Protein backbone atom coordinates (compact mmCIF):
# COMPACT_ATOMS: atom_id res chain seq x y z
CA UNK A 1 0.00 0.00 0.00
CA UNK A 2 1.53 3.37 -0.97
CA UNK A 3 1.42 6.13 1.62
CA UNK A 4 0.15 8.92 -0.63
CA UNK A 5 -2.70 6.72 -1.87
CA UNK A 6 -3.80 5.99 1.72
CA UNK A 7 -4.05 9.71 2.22
CA UNK A 8 -6.28 10.41 -0.80
CA UNK A 9 -9.62 11.94 0.03
CA UNK A 10 -11.15 10.64 -3.16
CA UNK A 11 -10.22 8.04 -5.75
CA UNK A 12 -11.75 8.36 -9.21
CA UNK A 13 -11.62 5.31 -11.46
CA UNK A 14 -11.76 6.11 -15.20
CA UNK A 15 -10.79 9.36 -16.91
CA UNK A 16 -13.53 9.65 -19.53
CA UNK A 17 -15.86 12.68 -19.45
CA UNK A 18 -17.43 11.47 -16.16
CA UNK A 19 -14.11 10.85 -14.39
CA UNK A 20 -12.51 14.13 -15.49
CA UNK A 21 -15.62 16.12 -14.42
CA UNK A 22 -15.40 14.31 -11.06
CA UNK A 23 -11.71 15.27 -10.73
CA UNK A 24 -12.47 18.94 -11.51
CA UNK A 25 -15.22 19.01 -8.89
CA UNK A 26 -13.08 17.18 -6.29
CA UNK A 27 -10.10 19.50 -6.69
CA UNK A 28 -12.39 22.57 -6.53
CA UNK A 29 -13.42 21.27 -3.08
CA UNK A 30 -9.69 21.00 -2.18
CA UNK A 31 -9.96 17.22 -1.88
CA UNK A 32 -6.73 15.26 -2.36
CA UNK A 33 -7.63 13.52 -5.59
CA UNK A 34 -6.22 10.44 -7.34
CA UNK A 35 -7.49 9.42 -10.79
CA UNK A 36 -6.87 5.84 -11.96
CA UNK A 37 -7.01 5.36 -15.76
CA UNK A 38 -6.16 2.12 -17.58
CA UNK A 39 -5.80 3.55 -21.09
CA UNK A 40 -6.32 7.09 -22.41
CA UNK A 41 -7.72 10.22 -20.79
CA UNK A 42 -10.95 11.01 -22.67
CA UNK A 43 -12.24 7.41 -22.81
CA UNK A 44 -14.87 6.80 -25.51
CA UNK A 45 -14.54 10.39 -26.75
CA UNK A 46 -11.67 9.14 -28.92
CA UNK A 47 -14.22 7.14 -30.94
CA UNK A 48 -16.83 9.89 -31.41
CA UNK A 49 -16.30 11.38 -34.86
CA UNK A 50 -18.87 14.18 -34.58
CA UNK A 51 -20.52 15.75 -31.54
CA UNK A 52 -23.34 18.24 -31.52
CA UNK A 53 -24.81 17.93 -28.03
CA UNK A 54 -22.06 19.15 -25.70
CA UNK A 55 -21.48 22.69 -24.46
CA UNK A 56 -18.26 24.41 -25.53
CA UNK A 57 -18.53 24.29 -29.31
CA UNK A 58 -16.61 21.01 -29.69
CA UNK A 59 -17.33 19.31 -32.99
CA UNK A 60 -15.37 16.05 -32.54
CA UNK A 61 -14.79 13.70 -29.61
CA UNK A 62 -10.97 13.72 -29.89
CA UNK A 63 -10.94 17.56 -29.62
CA UNK A 64 -12.88 17.38 -26.36
CA UNK A 65 -10.69 14.48 -25.14
CA UNK A 66 -7.60 16.63 -25.71
CA UNK A 67 -9.14 19.49 -23.72
CA UNK A 68 -9.96 17.10 -20.83
CA UNK A 69 -6.39 15.73 -20.87
CA UNK A 70 -5.12 19.33 -20.67
CA UNK A 71 -7.43 19.96 -17.67
CA UNK A 72 -6.00 16.94 -15.83
CA UNK A 73 -2.41 17.91 -16.69
CA UNK A 74 -3.01 21.39 -15.27
CA UNK A 75 -4.38 19.89 -12.03
CA UNK A 76 -1.35 17.58 -11.80
CA UNK A 77 1.08 20.46 -12.37
CA UNK A 78 -0.62 22.37 -9.56
CA UNK A 79 -0.21 19.24 -7.32
CA UNK A 80 -3.96 19.07 -6.81
CA UNK A 81 -4.46 15.69 -8.47
CA UNK A 82 -2.45 12.55 -9.27
CA UNK A 83 -3.09 10.47 -12.39
CA UNK A 84 -2.19 6.77 -12.02
CA UNK A 85 -2.03 4.85 -15.28
CA UNK A 86 -3.13 1.40 -14.19
CA UNK A 87 -6.06 -1.00 -14.23
CA UNK A 88 -8.45 -1.24 -11.26
CA UNK A 89 -10.23 -4.52 -10.51
CA UNK A 90 -12.29 -4.20 -7.32
CA UNK A 91 -13.83 -1.74 -4.85
CA UNK A 92 -15.13 -2.12 -1.32
CA UNK A 93 -16.76 0.26 1.14
CA UNK A 94 -16.07 0.21 4.89
CA UNK A 95 -17.27 2.20 7.87
CA UNK A 96 -14.43 4.72 7.79
CA UNK A 97 -12.83 4.32 4.34
CA UNK A 98 -13.15 2.76 0.90
CA UNK A 99 -10.64 0.51 -0.87
CA UNK A 100 -9.64 0.08 -4.48
CA UNK A 101 -7.71 -3.00 -5.61
CA UNK A 102 -5.47 -2.68 -8.67
CA UNK A 103 -4.59 -5.51 -11.05
CA UNK A 104 -1.13 -5.84 -9.48
CA UNK A 105 -3.04 -6.55 -6.18
CA UNK A 106 -1.97 -3.21 -4.60
CA UNK A 107 -4.75 -1.61 -2.54
CA UNK A 108 -5.40 2.13 -2.46
CA UNK A 109 -7.58 3.67 0.24
CA UNK A 110 -9.60 6.89 0.39
CA UNK A 111 -12.55 8.51 2.07
CA UNK A 112 -14.67 7.69 -0.99
CA UNK A 113 -14.41 6.27 -4.50
CA UNK A 114 -16.17 7.37 -7.70
CA UNK A 115 -16.28 4.60 -10.32
CA UNK A 116 -16.61 5.95 -13.89
CA UNK A 117 -15.34 3.04 -15.97
CA UNK A 118 -18.01 3.28 -18.69
CA UNK A 119 -18.81 0.33 -20.91
CA UNK A 120 -16.83 -2.20 -23.01
CA UNK A 121 -17.68 -3.20 -26.59
CA UNK A 122 -19.83 -6.34 -27.07
CA UNK A 123 -18.71 -8.90 -29.64
CA UNK A 124 -20.91 -11.35 -31.65
CA UNK A 125 -19.84 -14.08 -29.19
CA UNK A 126 -21.50 -12.06 -26.38
CA UNK A 127 -24.86 -11.76 -28.23
CA UNK A 128 -27.23 -14.71 -27.66
CA UNK A 129 -29.21 -13.79 -30.83
CA UNK A 130 -26.17 -14.20 -33.11
CA UNK A 131 -24.55 -17.50 -34.15
CA UNK A 132 -21.24 -17.09 -35.95
CA UNK A 133 -18.30 -19.33 -36.81
CA UNK A 134 -15.38 -19.61 -34.36
CA UNK A 135 -13.03 -16.68 -34.69
CA UNK A 136 -15.61 -14.55 -36.56
CA UNK A 137 -14.70 -10.90 -36.01
CA UNK A 138 -16.83 -8.11 -37.45
CA UNK A 139 -15.23 -4.67 -37.77
CA UNK A 140 -16.88 -1.95 -35.67
CA UNK A 141 -19.28 0.22 -37.67
CA UNK A 142 -17.93 3.44 -36.13
CA UNK A 143 -14.43 2.71 -37.46
CA UNK A 144 -15.59 1.84 -40.98
CA UNK A 145 -15.39 4.37 -43.79
CA UNK A 146 -18.22 4.32 -46.37
CA UNK A 147 -15.67 4.05 -49.23
CA UNK A 148 -15.06 0.41 -48.29
CA UNK A 149 -18.76 -0.59 -48.26
CA UNK A 150 -21.32 -1.82 -50.79
CA UNK A 151 -25.12 -1.93 -50.60
CA UNK A 152 -24.83 -5.49 -49.31
CA UNK A 153 -23.55 -4.34 -45.93
CA UNK A 154 -25.21 -5.87 -42.88
CA UNK A 155 -24.96 -4.28 -39.46
CA UNK A 156 -25.40 -6.33 -36.27
CA UNK A 157 -27.37 -4.27 -33.74
CA UNK A 158 -28.97 -0.82 -33.73
CA UNK A 159 -26.83 0.77 -31.05
CA UNK A 160 -26.34 4.52 -30.89
CA UNK A 161 -23.13 4.83 -32.98
CA UNK A 162 -25.38 4.23 -36.01
CA UNK A 163 -26.78 7.78 -35.70
CA UNK A 164 -23.28 9.19 -35.16
CA UNK A 165 -22.01 7.33 -38.26
CA UNK A 166 -24.85 8.67 -40.43
CA UNK A 167 -24.13 12.23 -39.23
CA UNK A 168 -20.38 11.78 -39.76
CA UNK A 169 -20.93 10.68 -43.38
CA UNK A 170 -23.98 12.66 -44.54
CA UNK A 171 -23.12 12.01 -48.19
CA UNK A 172 -22.40 8.27 -47.86
CA UNK A 173 -24.55 6.63 -50.55
CA UNK A 174 -24.53 3.12 -49.00
CA UNK A 175 -27.57 1.23 -47.79
CA UNK A 176 -27.05 -0.35 -44.38
CA UNK A 177 -29.23 -3.37 -43.48
CA UNK A 178 -29.54 -3.11 -39.71
CA UNK A 179 -30.37 -6.46 -38.07
CA UNK A 180 -31.67 -5.85 -34.58
CA UNK A 181 -33.25 -7.91 -31.77
CA UNK A 182 -36.33 -6.74 -29.77
CA UNK A 183 -34.08 -5.28 -27.04
CA UNK A 184 -32.72 -2.76 -29.58
CA UNK A 185 -36.14 -1.60 -30.88
CA UNK A 186 -36.14 1.53 -28.72
CA UNK A 187 -32.83 2.65 -30.26
CA UNK A 188 -34.12 2.73 -33.84
CA UNK A 189 -36.24 5.92 -33.65
CA UNK A 190 -33.21 8.16 -34.16
CA UNK A 191 -32.33 6.56 -37.54
CA UNK A 192 -35.56 5.14 -38.98
CA UNK A 193 -36.22 8.17 -41.25
CA UNK A 194 -32.78 8.05 -42.88
CA UNK A 195 -33.27 6.63 -46.37
CA UNK A 196 -29.91 4.82 -46.23
CA UNK A 197 -31.16 2.61 -43.38
CA UNK A 198 -33.14 -0.64 -43.81
CA UNK A 199 -34.27 -1.77 -40.38
CA UNK A 200 -34.64 -5.56 -40.14
CA UNK A 201 -36.25 -6.75 -36.88
CA UNK A 202 -34.91 -10.24 -36.15
CA UNK A 203 -35.19 -12.99 -33.57
CA UNK A 204 -31.94 -14.72 -34.56
CA UNK A 205 -29.12 -14.36 -37.09
CA UNK A 206 -26.76 -17.11 -38.27
CA UNK A 207 -23.58 -16.17 -40.11
CA UNK A 208 -21.61 -18.67 -42.19
CA UNK A 209 -18.89 -18.62 -44.83
CA UNK A 210 -20.22 -19.11 -48.40
CA UNK A 211 -19.19 -22.33 -50.18
CA UNK A 212 -17.63 -20.24 -52.96
CA UNK A 213 -16.37 -16.69 -53.04
CA UNK A 214 -15.86 -13.88 -50.55
CA UNK A 215 -18.10 -12.34 -47.90
CA UNK A 216 -20.68 -13.98 -45.67
CA UNK A 217 -24.04 -15.75 -45.79
CA UNK A 218 -26.39 -14.09 -43.32
CA UNK A 219 -29.45 -16.19 -42.41
CA UNK A 220 -32.09 -14.07 -40.75
CA UNK A 221 -34.94 -15.47 -38.63
CA UNK A 222 -37.68 -12.85 -38.62
CA UNK A 223 -39.87 -12.34 -35.58
CA UNK A 224 -42.80 -14.10 -37.29
CA UNK A 225 -40.77 -17.28 -37.92
CA UNK A 226 -39.64 -16.73 -41.57
CA UNK A 227 -36.04 -17.56 -42.49
CA UNK A 228 -34.27 -15.68 -45.31
CA UNK A 229 -30.64 -15.91 -46.44
CA UNK A 230 -28.67 -12.95 -47.78
CA UNK A 231 -25.21 -12.68 -49.36
CA UNK A 232 -23.29 -9.97 -47.51
CA UNK A 233 -20.07 -8.28 -48.59
CA UNK A 234 -19.51 -6.99 -45.04
CA UNK A 235 -20.96 -7.65 -41.57
CA UNK A 236 -20.26 -4.80 -39.18
CA UNK A 237 -20.46 -4.79 -35.38
CA UNK A 238 -22.85 -2.27 -33.82
CA UNK A 239 -23.97 -4.48 -30.92
CA UNK A 240 -23.36 -1.93 -28.23
CA UNK A 241 -21.60 -2.38 -25.01
CA UNK A 242 -21.59 -4.12 -21.66
CA UNK A 243 -20.97 -2.35 -18.37
CA UNK A 244 -17.29 -2.29 -17.32
CA UNK A 245 -18.24 -3.00 -13.70
CA UNK A 246 -15.56 -3.48 -11.06
CA UNK A 247 -15.81 -6.42 -8.67
CA UNK A 248 -17.59 -5.33 -5.49
CA UNK A 249 -20.13 -3.04 -7.18
CA UNK A 250 -23.80 -3.95 -6.88
CA UNK A 251 -25.14 -4.69 -10.36
CA UNK A 252 -28.68 -4.83 -11.79
CA UNK A 253 -29.71 -7.85 -13.89
CA UNK A 254 -28.45 -6.12 -17.03
CA UNK A 255 -25.03 -5.58 -15.42
CA UNK A 256 -25.39 -1.81 -14.92
CA UNK A 257 -24.55 -0.29 -11.54
CA UNK A 258 -27.02 2.32 -10.27
CA UNK A 259 -25.30 4.71 -7.93
CA UNK A 260 -28.04 4.62 -5.26
CA UNK A 261 -27.51 0.85 -4.70
CA UNK A 262 -23.85 1.17 -3.70
CA UNK A 263 -22.14 1.61 -0.33
CA UNK A 264 -22.31 5.28 0.72
CA UNK A 265 -18.55 5.64 0.18
CA UNK A 266 -18.81 4.36 -3.40
CA UNK A 267 -20.58 6.27 -6.19
CA UNK A 268 -21.02 5.42 -9.84
CA UNK A 269 -20.90 8.02 -12.63
CA UNK A 270 -21.30 8.12 -16.41
CA UNK A 271 -22.25 5.28 -18.77
CA UNK A 272 -21.79 2.61 -16.11
CA UNK A 273 -25.01 3.72 -14.36
CA UNK A 274 -27.51 2.69 -17.06
CA UNK A 275 -27.90 1.92 -20.77
CA UNK A 276 -30.26 4.87 -21.04
CA UNK A 277 -28.00 7.68 -19.80
CA UNK A 278 -25.12 7.26 -22.24
CA UNK A 279 -24.30 10.77 -23.37
CA UNK A 280 -21.23 12.95 -22.88
CA UNK A 281 -23.05 15.78 -21.12
CA UNK A 282 -24.88 13.46 -18.70
CA UNK A 283 -21.60 11.67 -17.95
CA UNK A 284 -19.99 15.00 -17.04
CA UNK A 285 -22.92 16.07 -14.84
CA UNK A 286 -23.03 12.73 -13.05
CA UNK A 287 -19.27 12.78 -12.39
CA UNK A 288 -19.47 16.17 -10.69
CA UNK A 289 -22.62 15.15 -8.80
CA UNK A 290 -21.05 11.88 -7.58
CA UNK A 291 -18.22 13.81 -5.94
CA UNK A 292 -20.61 16.22 -4.23
CA UNK A 293 -22.69 13.27 -2.98
CA UNK A 294 -19.56 11.67 -1.45
CA UNK A 295 -18.48 15.00 -0.01
CA UNK A 296 -21.74 15.65 1.80
CA UNK A 297 -22.31 12.01 2.84
CA UNK A 298 -18.85 11.10 4.10
CA UNK A 299 -16.47 14.05 4.31
CA UNK A 300 -18.38 16.82 6.03
CA UNK A 301 -19.04 14.62 9.08
CA UNK A 302 -16.88 15.34 12.17
CA UNK A 303 -14.52 12.44 11.40
CA UNK A 304 -14.33 13.32 7.70
CA UNK A 305 -11.16 14.95 6.43
CA UNK A 306 -12.87 17.32 3.98
CA UNK A 307 -14.40 19.25 6.87
CA UNK A 308 -11.00 20.47 7.97
CA UNK A 309 -10.21 22.05 4.59
C1 LIG B 1 -19.11 5.61 -31.46
C2 LIG B 1 -19.74 6.41 -30.36
C3 LIG B 1 -20.37 7.60 -30.67
C4 LIG B 1 -20.94 8.37 -29.65
N1 LIG B 1 -21.52 9.57 -29.98
C5 LIG B 1 -21.99 10.36 -29.00
C6 LIG B 1 -22.51 11.66 -29.30
O1 LIG B 1 -22.56 12.08 -30.46
N2 LIG B 1 -22.97 12.41 -28.27
C7 LIG B 1 -22.95 11.99 -26.97
O2 LIG B 1 -23.37 12.73 -26.09
N3 LIG B 1 -22.45 10.78 -26.66
C8 LIG B 1 -21.97 9.95 -27.63
N4 LIG B 1 -21.46 8.73 -27.30
C9 LIG B 1 -21.48 8.30 -25.87
C10 LIG B 1 -20.33 8.94 -25.06
O3 LIG B 1 -19.11 8.71 -25.71
C11 LIG B 1 -20.35 8.35 -23.66
O4 LIG B 1 -21.63 8.57 -23.09
C12 LIG B 1 -19.29 8.95 -22.73
O5 LIG B 1 -17.99 8.84 -23.28
C13 LIG B 1 -19.34 8.25 -21.38
O6 LIG B 1 -18.37 8.75 -20.54
P1 LIG B 1 -17.83 7.91 -19.29
O7 LIG B 1 -16.80 8.79 -18.65
O8 LIG B 1 -18.96 7.38 -18.50
O9 LIG B 1 -17.13 6.61 -19.92
P2 LIG B 1 -15.96 6.42 -20.98
O10 LIG B 1 -15.87 7.55 -21.93
O11 LIG B 1 -16.17 5.04 -21.53
O12 LIG B 1 -14.64 6.43 -20.08
C14 LIG B 1 -14.36 5.38 -19.19
C15 LIG B 1 -12.86 5.38 -18.88
O13 LIG B 1 -12.61 4.42 -17.85
C16 LIG B 1 -11.42 3.71 -18.17
N5 LIG B 1 -11.51 2.40 -17.53
C17 LIG B 1 -12.40 1.39 -17.81
N6 LIG B 1 -12.20 0.36 -16.98
C18 LIG B 1 -11.17 0.71 -16.17
C19 LIG B 1 -10.49 0.04 -15.10
N7 LIG B 1 -10.86 -1.18 -14.69
N8 LIG B 1 -9.47 0.68 -14.48
C20 LIG B 1 -9.09 1.94 -14.87
N9 LIG B 1 -9.69 2.61 -15.88
C21 LIG B 1 -10.72 2.00 -16.51
C22 LIG B 1 -11.45 3.61 -19.69
O14 LIG B 1 -10.13 3.36 -20.20
C23 LIG B 1 -12.01 4.98 -20.08
O15 LIG B 1 -10.98 5.93 -20.28
C24 LIG B 1 -20.90 7.92 -28.30
C25 LIG B 1 -20.26 6.71 -28.00
C26 LIG B 1 -19.69 5.95 -29.01
C27 LIG B 1 -19.01 4.64 -28.68
PDB file of C-alpha atoms and ligand atoms in Angstrom, residues 13-19 36-40 42-45 47-48 50-54 86-89 116-119 142 160-161 164 167 244 246 269-272 277-281 283, ligand 1:
ATOM      1  CA  UNK A  13     -11.623   5.306 -11.464  1.00  0.00           C
ATOM      2  CA  UNK A  14     -11.761   6.109 -15.198  1.00  0.00           C
ATOM      3  CA  UNK A  15     -10.790   9.362 -16.913  1.00  0.00           C
ATOM      4  CA  UNK A  16     -13.528   9.652 -19.534  1.00  0.00           C
ATOM      5  CA  UNK A  17     -15.857  12.685 -19.452  1.00  0.00           C
ATOM      6  CA  UNK A  18     -17.426  11.473 -16.165  1.00  0.00           C
ATOM      7  CA  UNK A  19     -14.108  10.847 -14.393  1.00  0.00           C
ATOM      8  CA  UNK A  36      -6.866   5.835 -11.960  1.00  0.00           C
ATOM      9  CA  UNK A  37      -7.011   5.365 -15.756  1.00  0.00           C
ATOM     10  CA  UNK A  38      -6.160   2.122 -17.582  1.00  0.00           C
ATOM     11  CA  UNK A  39      -5.798   3.550 -21.091  1.00  0.00           C
ATOM     12  CA  UNK A  40      -6.321   7.089 -22.413  1.00  0.00           C
ATOM     13  CA  UNK A  42     -10.947  11.011 -22.667  1.00  0.00           C
ATOM     14  CA  UNK A  43     -12.240   7.408 -22.810  1.00  0.00           C
ATOM     15  CA  UNK A  44     -14.873   6.805 -25.511  1.00  0.00           C
ATOM     16  CA  UNK A  45     -14.539  10.385 -26.755  1.00  0.00           C
ATOM     17  CA  UNK A  47     -14.221   7.142 -30.938  1.00  0.00           C
ATOM     18  CA  UNK A  48     -16.829   9.895 -31.406  1.00  0.00           C
ATOM     19  CA  UNK A  50     -18.872  14.184 -34.581  1.00  0.00           C
ATOM     20  CA  UNK A  51     -20.523  15.748 -31.542  1.00  0.00           C
ATOM     21  CA  UNK A  52     -23.338  18.245 -31.521  1.00  0.00           C
ATOM     22  CA  UNK A  53     -24.808  17.934 -28.034  1.00  0.00           C
ATOM     23  CA  UNK A  54     -22.061  19.153 -25.702  1.00  0.00           C
ATOM     24  CA  UNK A  86      -3.129   1.405 -14.185  1.00  0.00           C
ATOM     25  CA  UNK A  87      -6.064  -1.003 -14.229  1.00  0.00           C
ATOM     26  CA  UNK A  88      -8.449  -1.235 -11.262  1.00  0.00           C
ATOM     27  CA  UNK A  89     -10.232  -4.520 -10.509  1.00  0.00           C
ATOM     28  CA  UNK A 116     -16.612   5.950 -13.894  1.00  0.00           C
ATOM     29  CA  UNK A 117     -15.342   3.042 -15.971  1.00  0.00           C
ATOM     30  CA  UNK A 118     -18.009   3.279 -18.686  1.00  0.00           C
ATOM     31  CA  UNK A 119     -18.812   0.327 -20.909  1.00  0.00           C
ATOM     32  CA  UNK A 142     -17.931   3.440 -36.125  1.00  0.00           C
ATOM     33  CA  UNK A 160     -26.336   4.523 -30.887  1.00  0.00           C
ATOM     34  CA  UNK A 161     -23.133   4.826 -32.975  1.00  0.00           C
ATOM     35  CA  UNK A 164     -23.284   9.187 -35.164  1.00  0.00           C
ATOM     36  CA  UNK A 167     -24.132  12.227 -39.229  1.00  0.00           C
ATOM     37  CA  UNK A 244     -17.289  -2.292 -17.322  1.00  0.00           C
ATOM     38  CA  UNK A 246     -15.558  -3.480 -11.061  1.00  0.00           C
ATOM     39  CA  UNK A 269     -20.904   8.021 -12.626  1.00  0.00           C
ATOM     40  CA  UNK A 270     -21.298   8.115 -16.407  1.00  0.00           C
ATOM     41  CA  UNK A 271     -22.250   5.282 -18.772  1.00  0.00           C
ATOM     42  CA  UNK A 272     -21.787   2.605 -16.108  1.00  0.00           C
ATOM     43  CA  UNK A 277     -27.997   7.676 -19.800  1.00  0.00           C
ATOM     44  CA  UNK A 278     -25.117   7.261 -22.235  1.00  0.00           C
ATOM     45  CA  UNK A 279     -24.295  10.773 -23.374  1.00  0.00           C
ATOM     46  CA  UNK A 280     -21.231  12.949 -22.881  1.00  0.00           C
ATOM     47  CA  UNK A 281     -23.055  15.784 -21.122  1.00  0.00           C
ATOM     48  CA  UNK A 283     -21.595  11.674 -17.949  1.00  0.00           C
TER      49      UNK A 283
HETATM   50  C1  LIG B   1     -19.111   5.608 -31.465  1.00  0.00           C
HETATM   51  C2  LIG B   1     -19.745   6.408 -30.362  1.00  0.00           C
HETATM   52  C3  LIG B   1     -20.372   7.596 -30.669  1.00  0.00           C
HETATM   53  C4  LIG B   1     -20.941   8.373 -29.645  1.00  0.00           C
HETATM   54  N1  LIG B   1     -21.519   9.573 -29.984  1.00  0.00           N
HETATM   55  C5  LIG B   1     -21.990  10.364 -29.001  1.00  0.00           C
HETATM   56  C6  LIG B   1     -22.511  11.661 -29.304  1.00  0.00           C
HETATM   57  O1  LIG B   1     -22.556  12.083 -30.462  1.00  0.00           O
HETATM   58  N2  LIG B   1     -22.968  12.411 -28.265  1.00  0.00           N
HETATM   59  C7  LIG B   1     -22.946  11.986 -26.970  1.00  0.00           C
HETATM   60  O2  LIG B   1     -23.375  12.735 -26.088  1.00  0.00           O
HETATM   61  N3  LIG B   1     -22.455  10.778 -26.656  1.00  0.00           N
HETATM   62  C8  LIG B   1     -21.970   9.952 -27.628  1.00  0.00           C
HETATM   63  N4  LIG B   1     -21.456   8.729 -27.303  1.00  0.00           N
HETATM   64  C9  LIG B   1     -21.477   8.297 -25.874  1.00  0.00           C
HETATM   65  C10 LIG B   1     -20.333   8.943 -25.060  1.00  0.00           C
HETATM   66  O3  LIG B   1     -19.108   8.711 -25.707  1.00  0.00           O
HETATM   67  C11 LIG B   1     -20.346   8.349 -23.658  1.00  0.00           C
HETATM   68  O4  LIG B   1     -21.633   8.572 -23.088  1.00  0.00           O
HETATM   69  C12 LIG B   1     -19.289   8.954 -22.732  1.00  0.00           C
HETATM   70  O5  LIG B   1     -17.994   8.839 -23.279  1.00  0.00           O
HETATM   71  C13 LIG B   1     -19.343   8.247 -21.376  1.00  0.00           C
HETATM   72  O6  LIG B   1     -18.366   8.754 -20.537  1.00  0.00           O
HETATM   73  P1  LIG B   1     -17.834   7.905 -19.293  1.00  0.00           P
HETATM   74  O7  LIG B   1     -16.803   8.788 -18.652  1.00  0.00           O
HETATM   75  O8  LIG B   1     -18.956   7.382 -18.503  1.00  0.00           O
HETATM   76  O9  LIG B   1     -17.125   6.610 -19.915  1.00  0.00           O
HETATM   77  P2  LIG B   1     -15.956   6.418 -20.977  1.00  0.00           P
HETATM   78  O10 LIG B   1     -15.871   7.551 -21.927  1.00  0.00           O
HETATM   79  O11 LIG B   1     -16.171   5.044 -21.528  1.00  0.00           O
HETATM   80  O12 LIG B   1     -14.642   6.429 -20.080  1.00  0.00           O
HETATM   81  C14 LIG B   1     -14.362   5.378 -19.186  1.00  0.00           C
HETATM   82  C15 LIG B   1     -12.864   5.384 -18.879  1.00  0.00           C
HETATM   83  O13 LIG B   1     -12.609   4.423 -17.854  1.00  0.00           O
HETATM   84  C16 LIG B   1     -11.419   3.711 -18.167  1.00  0.00           C
HETATM   85  N5  LIG B   1     -11.513   2.397 -17.525  1.00  0.00           N
HETATM   86  C17 LIG B   1     -12.402   1.393 -17.805  1.00  0.00           C
HETATM   87  N6  LIG B   1     -12.200   0.358 -16.978  1.00  0.00           N
HETATM   88  C18 LIG B   1     -11.166   0.709 -16.166  1.00  0.00           C
HETATM   89  C19 LIG B   1     -10.489   0.040 -15.101  1.00  0.00           C
HETATM   90  N7  LIG B   1     -10.858  -1.183 -14.695  1.00  0.00           N
HETATM   91  N8  LIG B   1      -9.465   0.680 -14.481  1.00  0.00           N
HETATM   92  C20 LIG B   1      -9.090   1.941 -14.867  1.00  0.00           C
HETATM   93  N9  LIG B   1      -9.691   2.613 -15.877  1.00  0.00           N
HETATM   94  C21 LIG B   1     -10.717   2.003 -16.509  1.00  0.00           C
HETATM   95  C22 LIG B   1     -11.450   3.605 -19.688  1.00  0.00           C
HETATM   96  O14 LIG B   1     -10.129   3.358 -20.198  1.00  0.00           O
HETATM   97  C23 LIG B   1     -12.007   4.978 -20.078  1.00  0.00           C
HETATM   98  O15 LIG B   1     -10.981   5.933 -20.275  1.00  0.00           O
HETATM   99  C24 LIG B   1     -20.896   7.918 -28.295  1.00  0.00           C
HETATM  100  C25 LIG B   1     -20.259   6.710 -27.999  1.00  0.00           C
HETATM  101  C26 LIG B   1     -19.690   5.951 -29.013  1.00  0.00           C
HETATM  102  C27 LIG B   1     -19.012   4.644 -28.681  1.00  0.00           C
END
